[in-house]
Coordinates of C-alpha atoms and ligand atoms in Angstrom, one line a residue:
X338 CA -51.0 23.9 -4.0
X339 CA -49.1 26.5 -6.0
X340 CA -46.2 25.1 -8.0
X341 CA -43.6 26.5 -10.3
X342 CA -44.7 26.0 -13.9
X343 CA -41.9 23.5 -14.5
X344 CA -43.3 21.3 -11.7
X345 CA -46.5 20.6 -13.6
X346 CA -46.9 17.1 -14.9
X347 CA -46.3 18.4 -18.5
X348 CA -44.6 21.7 -17.6
X349 CA -42.5 23.7 -20.0
X350 CA -39.3 21.9 -20.8
X351 CA -40.0 18.7 -18.9
X352 CA -42.3 16.1 -17.4
X353 CA -42.9 15.2 -13.8
X354 CA -44.0 12.0 -12.1
X355 CA -44.8 11.6 -8.4
X356 CA -42.7 8.9 -6.7
X357 CA -42.4 7.8 -3.1
X358 CA -39.1 9.7 -2.7
X359 CA -35.8 10.6 -4.2
X360 CA -34.3 7.1 -4.4
X361 CA -37.3 5.8 -6.3
X362 CA -37.0 8.7 -8.6
X363 CA -33.3 7.9 -9.3
X364 CA -34.2 4.2 -9.9
X365 CA -36.9 5.1 -12.3
X366 CA -34.7 7.5 -14.2
X367 CA -31.8 5.0 -14.5
X368 CA -34.2 2.3 -15.7
X369 CA -35.6 4.7 -18.3
X370 CA -32.1 5.3 -19.5
X371 CA -31.5 1.6 -20.0
X372 CA -29.4 0.9 -16.9
X373 CA -31.0 -2.4 -15.9
X374 CA -30.6 -4.2 -12.6
X375 CA -30.4 -7.5 -14.4
X376 CA -27.2 -6.2 -16.2
X377 CA -25.8 -5.3 -12.8
X378 CA -26.5 -8.8 -11.5
X379 CA -24.8 -10.3 -14.5
X380 CA -21.7 -8.2 -13.7
X381 CA -21.9 -6.1 -16.9
X382 CA -19.7 -3.1 -16.4
X383 CA -22.1 -0.2 -17.4
X384 CA -19.7 2.6 -16.4
X385 CA -19.5 4.8 -13.4
X386 CA -21.5 7.4 -11.6
X387 CA -19.7 10.4 -10.0
X388 CA -21.4 11.5 -6.8
X389 CA -20.4 14.3 -4.4
X390 CA -18.2 13.1 -1.6
X391 CA -20.4 14.8 1.0
X392 CA -23.8 13.1 0.7
X393 CA -26.5 11.0 2.4
X394 CA -25.1 7.5 1.6
X395 CA -28.5 6.1 0.8
X396 CA -28.0 7.8 -2.6
X397 CA -25.3 5.3 -3.6
X398 CA -27.7 2.3 -3.7
X399 CA -29.8 3.2 -6.8
X400 CA -26.7 3.7 -8.9
X401 CA -25.1 0.4 -7.8
X402 CA -28.4 -1.4 -8.2
X403 CA -28.4 -0.3 -11.9
X404 CA -24.9 -1.6 -12.6
X405 CA -22.9 1.6 -12.2
X406 CA -19.8 1.7 -10.1
X407 CA -19.8 4.8 -7.8
X408 CA -16.9 7.2 -7.5
X409 CA -16.9 10.6 -5.8
X410 CA -15.8 14.2 -6.5
X411 CA -15.1 16.8 -3.9
X412 CA -17.2 19.7 -2.7
X413 CA -15.7 23.0 -1.3
X414 CA -15.9 23.7 2.4
X415 CA -18.8 26.1 1.7
X416 CA -20.7 23.1 0.1
X417 CA -20.5 24.4 -3.5
X418 CA -19.4 21.8 -6.1
X419 CA -15.6 21.7 -6.6
X420 CA -15.9 22.1 -10.4
X421 CA -12.2 21.6 -11.0
X422 CA -12.1 18.4 -9.1
X423 CA -15.2 17.1 -10.8
X424 CA -13.7 18.0 -14.2
X425 CA -10.5 16.2 -13.4
X426 CA -12.3 13.0 -12.3
X427 CA -14.6 12.6 -15.3
X428 CA -13.6 10.0 -17.9
X429 CA -15.2 8.3 -20.9
X430 CA -16.7 5.8 -18.4
X431 CA -18.6 8.5 -16.5
X432 CA -22.2 7.9 -17.4
X433 CA -23.9 9.8 -14.6
X434 CA -23.1 12.8 -12.4
X435 CA -25.2 13.8 -9.4
X436 CA -25.2 17.1 -7.6
X437 CA -27.0 18.3 -4.5
X438 CA -28.5 21.6 -3.5
X439 CA -27.7 21.3 0.2
X440 CA -30.0 22.3 3.1
X441 CA -32.3 24.3 0.9
X442 CA -29.7 26.6 -0.6
X443 CA -29.2 26.4 -4.3
X444 CA -25.8 25.8 -5.8
X445 CA -24.5 29.2 -7.2
X446 CA -25.2 30.3 -10.7
X447 CA -21.6 29.4 -12.1
X448 CA -22.1 25.8 -10.8
X449 CA -25.6 25.6 -12.4
X450 CA -24.1 26.9 -15.6
X451 CA -21.3 24.4 -15.4
X452 CA -23.9 21.5 -15.2
X453 CA -26.0 23.0 -18.0
X454 CA -22.9 23.1 -20.2
X455 CA -21.9 19.6 -19.2
X456 CA -25.4 18.3 -20.0
X457 CA -25.4 20.0 -23.4
X458 CA -21.9 19.5 -24.6
X459 CA -20.1 17.0 -22.3
X460 CA -16.4 17.5 -21.6
X461 CA -13.6 15.7 -23.4
X462 CA -14.7 12.1 -23.8
X463 CA -17.3 12.3 -21.1
X464 CA -21.0 13.1 -21.8
X465 CA -22.8 12.0 -18.6
X466 CA -26.4 12.3 -17.7
X467 CA -26.9 15.0 -15.0
X468 CA -29.0 14.2 -11.9
X469 CA -30.0 17.2 -9.8
X470 CA -31.0 16.4 -6.2
X471 CA -33.6 18.9 -5.0
X472 CA -34.5 16.9 -1.9
X473 CA -33.4 19.6 0.5
X474 CA -34.5 22.4 -1.8
X475 CA -37.9 21.1 -2.7
X476 CA -39.7 24.2 -1.5
X477 CA -37.0 26.7 -2.6
X478 CA -37.9 28.8 -5.6
X479 CA -36.2 27.6 -8.8
X480 CA -37.8 29.9 -11.3
X481 CA -36.0 28.6 -14.4
X482 CA -36.3 25.0 -13.4
X483 CA -33.6 22.4 -13.0
X484 CA -30.4 22.4 -15.2
X485 CA -30.0 18.6 -15.2
X486 CA -31.4 15.9 -17.4
X487 CA -33.2 14.7 -14.4
X488 CA -34.2 16.2 -11.0
X489 CA -35.2 14.2 -8.0
X490 CA -36.8 15.1 -4.7
X491 CA -38.4 13.8 -1.6
X492 CA -41.0 15.5 0.6
X493 CA -40.8 13.7 3.9
X494 CA -38.1 15.9 5.4
X495 CA -40.5 18.8 5.6
X496 CA -43.3 17.4 7.7
X497 CA -45.0 15.4 5.0
X498 CA -46.0 11.7 5.6
X499 CA -43.6 8.9 5.2
X500 CA -43.3 9.0 1.5
X501 CA -43.6 11.3 -1.5
X502 CA -41.4 13.0 -4.0
X503 CA -40.9 13.5 -7.7
X504 CA -38.9 12.6 -10.7
X505 CA -38.6 15.4 -13.3
X506 CA -37.2 14.7 -16.7
X507 CA -36.1 17.2 -19.4
X508 CA -38.0 17.0 -22.6
X509 CA -41.7 16.9 -23.6
X510 CA -44.2 14.0 -23.6
X511 CA -44.0 14.0 -27.4
X512 CA -40.4 13.0 -27.2
X513 CA -39.1 16.5 -28.1
X514 CA -35.8 16.8 -26.2
X515 CA -36.7 13.6 -24.3
X516 CA -35.3 11.4 -27.1
X517 CA -38.5 9.4 -27.2
X518 CA -37.6 7.6 -24.0
X519 CA -40.3 5.4 -22.4
X520 CA -42.5 6.3 -19.4
X521 CA -40.6 5.5 -16.2
X522 CA -41.8 2.3 -14.6
X523 CA -43.3 3.1 -11.2
X524 CA -44.7 0.3 -9.1
X525 CA -48.3 1.2 -8.0
X526 CA -49.0 -2.1 -6.2
X527 CA -51.3 -1.4 -3.2
X528 CA -48.9 -2.4 -0.4
X529 CA -49.9 -2.4 3.2
X530 CA -48.2 1.0 3.6
X531 CA -50.3 2.4 0.7
X532 CA -53.5 1.1 2.2
X533 CA -52.7 2.5 5.7
X534 CA -51.9 5.9 4.2
X535 CA -55.2 6.0 2.4
X536 CA -57.0 5.1 5.7
X537 CA -55.0 7.7 7.6
X538 CA -55.9 10.5 5.2
X539 CA -59.6 9.5 5.0
X540 CA -59.9 9.4 8.7
X541 CA -58.5 12.9 9.1
X542 CA -60.6 14.2 6.2
X543 CA -63.8 12.8 7.9
X544 CA -62.9 14.4 11.3
X545 CA -61.6 17.8 10.3
X546 CA -62.3 20.4 7.6
X547 CA -58.6 20.7 6.9
X548 CA -56.9 17.3 7.2
X549 CA -53.6 17.5 8.9
X550 CA -53.5 21.2 9.4
X551 CA -52.5 22.3 5.9
X552 CA -51.2 19.1 4.4
X553 CA -48.8 18.0 7.2
X554 CA -48.8 14.8 9.2
X555 CA -50.4 15.2 12.6
X556 CA -48.0 15.6 15.5
X557 CA -50.1 14.9 18.5
X558 CA -51.6 11.5 19.6
X559 CA -54.4 10.5 17.2
X560 CA -55.7 7.4 15.4
X561 CA -54.6 9.0 12.1
X562 CA -51.1 9.5 13.5
X563 CA -51.0 5.8 14.5
X564 CA -52.0 4.8 11.0
X565 CA -49.3 7.1 9.4
X566 CA -46.7 5.5 11.8
X567 CA -48.0 2.0 10.8
X568 CA -47.6 2.9 7.1
X569 CA -44.1 4.1 7.7
X570 CA -43.2 0.9 9.6
X571 CA -44.4 -1.2 6.7
X572 CA -42.5 0.8 4.2
X573 CA -39.6 -0.5 2.2
X574 CA -37.9 2.3 0.2
X575 CA -34.9 0.2 -0.7
X576 CA -36.0 -1.9 -3.6
X577 CA -38.3 -0.8 -6.4
X578 CA -39.2 2.5 -7.9
X579 CA -42.7 3.3 -6.6
X580 CA -45.3 5.9 -7.0
X581 CA -46.4 8.1 -4.1
X582 CA -48.9 6.4 -1.7
X583 CA -52.5 7.6 -2.3
X584 CA -52.9 9.0 1.2
X585 CA -49.6 10.9 1.0
X586 CA -50.7 12.3 -2.4
X587 CA -53.9 13.6 -0.9
X588 CA -52.0 15.2 2.0
X589 CA -49.6 16.8 -0.4
X590 CA -52.4 18.2 -2.5
X591 CA -53.7 20.0 0.6
X592 CA -50.3 21.3 1.6
X593 CA -50.1 25.0 2.3
X594 CA -46.7 25.6 0.8
X595 CA -46.6 29.3 1.5
X596 CA -47.3 28.8 5.2
X597 CA -44.7 26.0 5.3
X598 CA -42.0 28.2 3.7
X599 CA -42.8 31.2 5.9
X600 CA -42.6 29.1 9.1
X601 CA -39.3 27.6 8.1
X602 CA -37.8 31.0 7.1
X603 CA -38.9 32.6 10.5
X604 CA -37.5 29.6 12.4
X605 CA -34.2 29.9 10.5
X606 CA -33.9 33.6 11.4
X607 CA -34.7 32.9 15.0
X608 CA -32.1 30.1 15.2
X609 CA -29.5 32.3 13.4
X610 CA -30.0 35.1 15.9
X611 CA -29.1 32.8 18.8
X612 CA -26.3 30.9 16.9
X613 CA -24.6 34.1 15.8
X614 CA -23.2 34.5 19.4
X615 CA -21.6 31.0 19.4
X616 CA -17.9 31.3 20.2
X617 CA -17.0 27.9 18.7
X618 CA -18.3 28.2 15.1
X619 CA -20.4 30.1 12.7
X620 CA -23.3 29.8 10.4
X621 CA -22.4 28.5 7.0
X622 CA -25.2 30.7 5.5
X623 CA -25.6 33.8 7.6
X624 CA -27.9 35.3 4.9
X625 CA -31.2 33.8 3.9
X626 CA -31.7 34.8 0.3
X627 CA -35.3 35.4 -1.0
X628 CA -37.1 32.3 -2.2
X629 CA -35.0 29.9 -0.1
X630 CA -36.8 27.4 2.1
X631 CA -34.2 26.1 4.5
X632 CA -34.1 22.5 5.8
X633 CA -31.8 23.2 8.8
X634 CA -29.3 25.9 9.9
X635 CA -25.8 24.5 9.0
X636 CA -23.1 25.6 11.5
X637 CA -19.4 25.1 10.9
X638 CA -17.1 24.6 13.9
X639 CA -13.7 26.4 13.8
X640 CA -11.9 23.0 14.0
X641 CA -13.1 19.4 14.3
X642 CA -12.3 19.5 18.0
X643 CA -14.6 22.5 18.5
X644 CA -17.6 20.8 17.1
X645 CA -18.5 19.1 20.4
X646 CA -18.3 22.4 22.4
X647 CA -20.2 24.1 19.6
X648 CA -23.1 21.6 19.8
X649 CA -23.0 21.7 23.6
X650 CA -23.2 25.6 23.5
X651 CA -26.1 25.5 21.0
X652 CA -27.9 22.8 23.1
X653 CA -27.6 25.1 26.2
X654 CA -29.4 27.8 24.2
X655 CA -32.2 25.4 23.3
X656 CA -30.9 24.5 19.8
X657 CA -30.6 20.8 19.0
X658 CA -28.2 19.7 16.3
X659 CA -27.8 16.6 14.1
X660 CA -24.7 15.4 12.2
X661 CA -25.4 15.3 8.5
X662 CA -23.4 13.3 7.4
X663 CA -20.4 11.1 8.3
X664 CA -17.9 10.7 5.4
X665 CA -19.1 8.3 2.7
X666 CA -17.3 4.9 2.5
X667 CA -13.9 5.4 1.0
X668 CA -13.8 9.2 1.3
X669 CA -10.4 10.0 2.8
X670 CA -9.2 13.5 3.8
X671 CA -6.2 13.4 1.4
X672 CA -8.4 12.8 -1.6
X673 CA -11.4 14.8 -0.7
X674 CA -10.3 17.6 1.6
X675 CA -13.4 19.7 1.3
X676 CA -15.9 16.9 2.0
X677 CA -13.7 15.5 4.8
X678 CA -13.5 18.9 6.5
X679 CA -17.2 19.4 6.1
X680 CA -18.0 16.0 7.6
X681 CA -15.8 16.7 10.5
X682 CA -16.8 20.3 11.3
X683 CA -20.4 20.7 10.3
X684 CA -23.4 20.3 12.6
X685 CA -27.0 21.1 11.5
X686 CA -29.3 23.0 13.8
X687 CA -32.7 21.5 13.8
X688 CA -35.1 24.4 13.2
X689 CA -37.2 25.4 16.1
X690 CA -40.5 24.0 14.8
X691 CA -43.0 21.3 15.9
X692 CA -41.2 17.9 16.0
X693 CA -43.2 16.5 13.1
X694 CA -41.8 19.2 10.8
X695 CA -38.2 18.0 11.4
X696 CA -38.7 14.3 11.1
X697 CA -36.7 12.2 8.7
X698 CA -33.6 14.4 9.0
Ligands
LIG1581 C1 -29.9 15.1 -0.2 C2 -30.7 13.8 -0.1 N1 -31.2 13.2 -1.2 C3 -31.9 12.1 -1.2 C4 -32.2 11.5 0.0 C5 -33.0 10.2 0.0 O1 -34.4 10.5 0.1 P1 -35.5 9.3 0.1 O2 -35.1 8.5 1.3 O3 -36.8 10.0 0.4 O4 -35.4 8.6 -1.2 C6 -31.7 12.0 1.2 C7 -32.0 11.4 2.4 O5 -32.4 11.0 3.2 C8 -31.0 13.2 1.1 O6 -30.5 13.8 2.2

């Protein structure tokens, strides 16, 4: 499967490990940096993490589990990072900052430069670690690689099996730039989910020349599909940092990335053409830049009250929508106007693709 050079295990500028998803990757990175869950349990104040106020709230857990209190910064209504707001909220206690490339679209160059500078020099008394969330942009071209100290991603939103993702860390294996930090601790214990995934993959491999049609989980009824579902039911992604299940890893190795990206881009254009006529809202990204692999088509309603009619109009045209995401706990309109408006007005069109390609949204 073709990868960017930076995504090789010992690529230029960094190292990469396969995990079972983004949360595991965050846990492994925080452990590697010395934030220990035991300290959190003992009530040691290890500082704070600043996360975007518009986020999937499962991202909060790994920071809290490692003893960091979580605060938020605002994003603009176009989902770019509100750099002024972030700047204002950083203090000497800020040990980690996370930012997200939403829905497959990269944060613009000035934002990436802002984070590159913050990583290198800090600002005022703050010199946080930068965590870059590539979960939605895992198949989008990033020729120069991440700008953070760490990048995390998850594959399952793009038709992959129930688990899989990566942790990327800046710096070489020899410690150059990596500060001689230890290997991340990734649990490889053969859980029931791991065993079921290996069986699912082996079964498909014995039955077809190309297991799972180019590295994706089967959609239709099949024994392999039942085994993948069983693996997912047995899976607990909320506790330890784990490596990717063996069956998922084999599936990922067979993935036809170019075909996946081409299908998603075609589906995005198709959905966009229909949605462009919607009287209640508009596409947040009416242009699909080269190299972008979109997760969904984000649509913004003119007002919160118009979101319902917008979704109903889209549904009549055959486009289903999901709400990603409600406001995170404690995120109030007065304090986070951009994120609050986004949470109230945005609806994400599920790309017209086979159902398995849009699972885990
Ligand atoms: C932007 C983003 N990052 C990370 C995650 C968590 O991924 P995982 O559950 O695979 O760890 C999600 C959500 O589901 C997400 O939407």
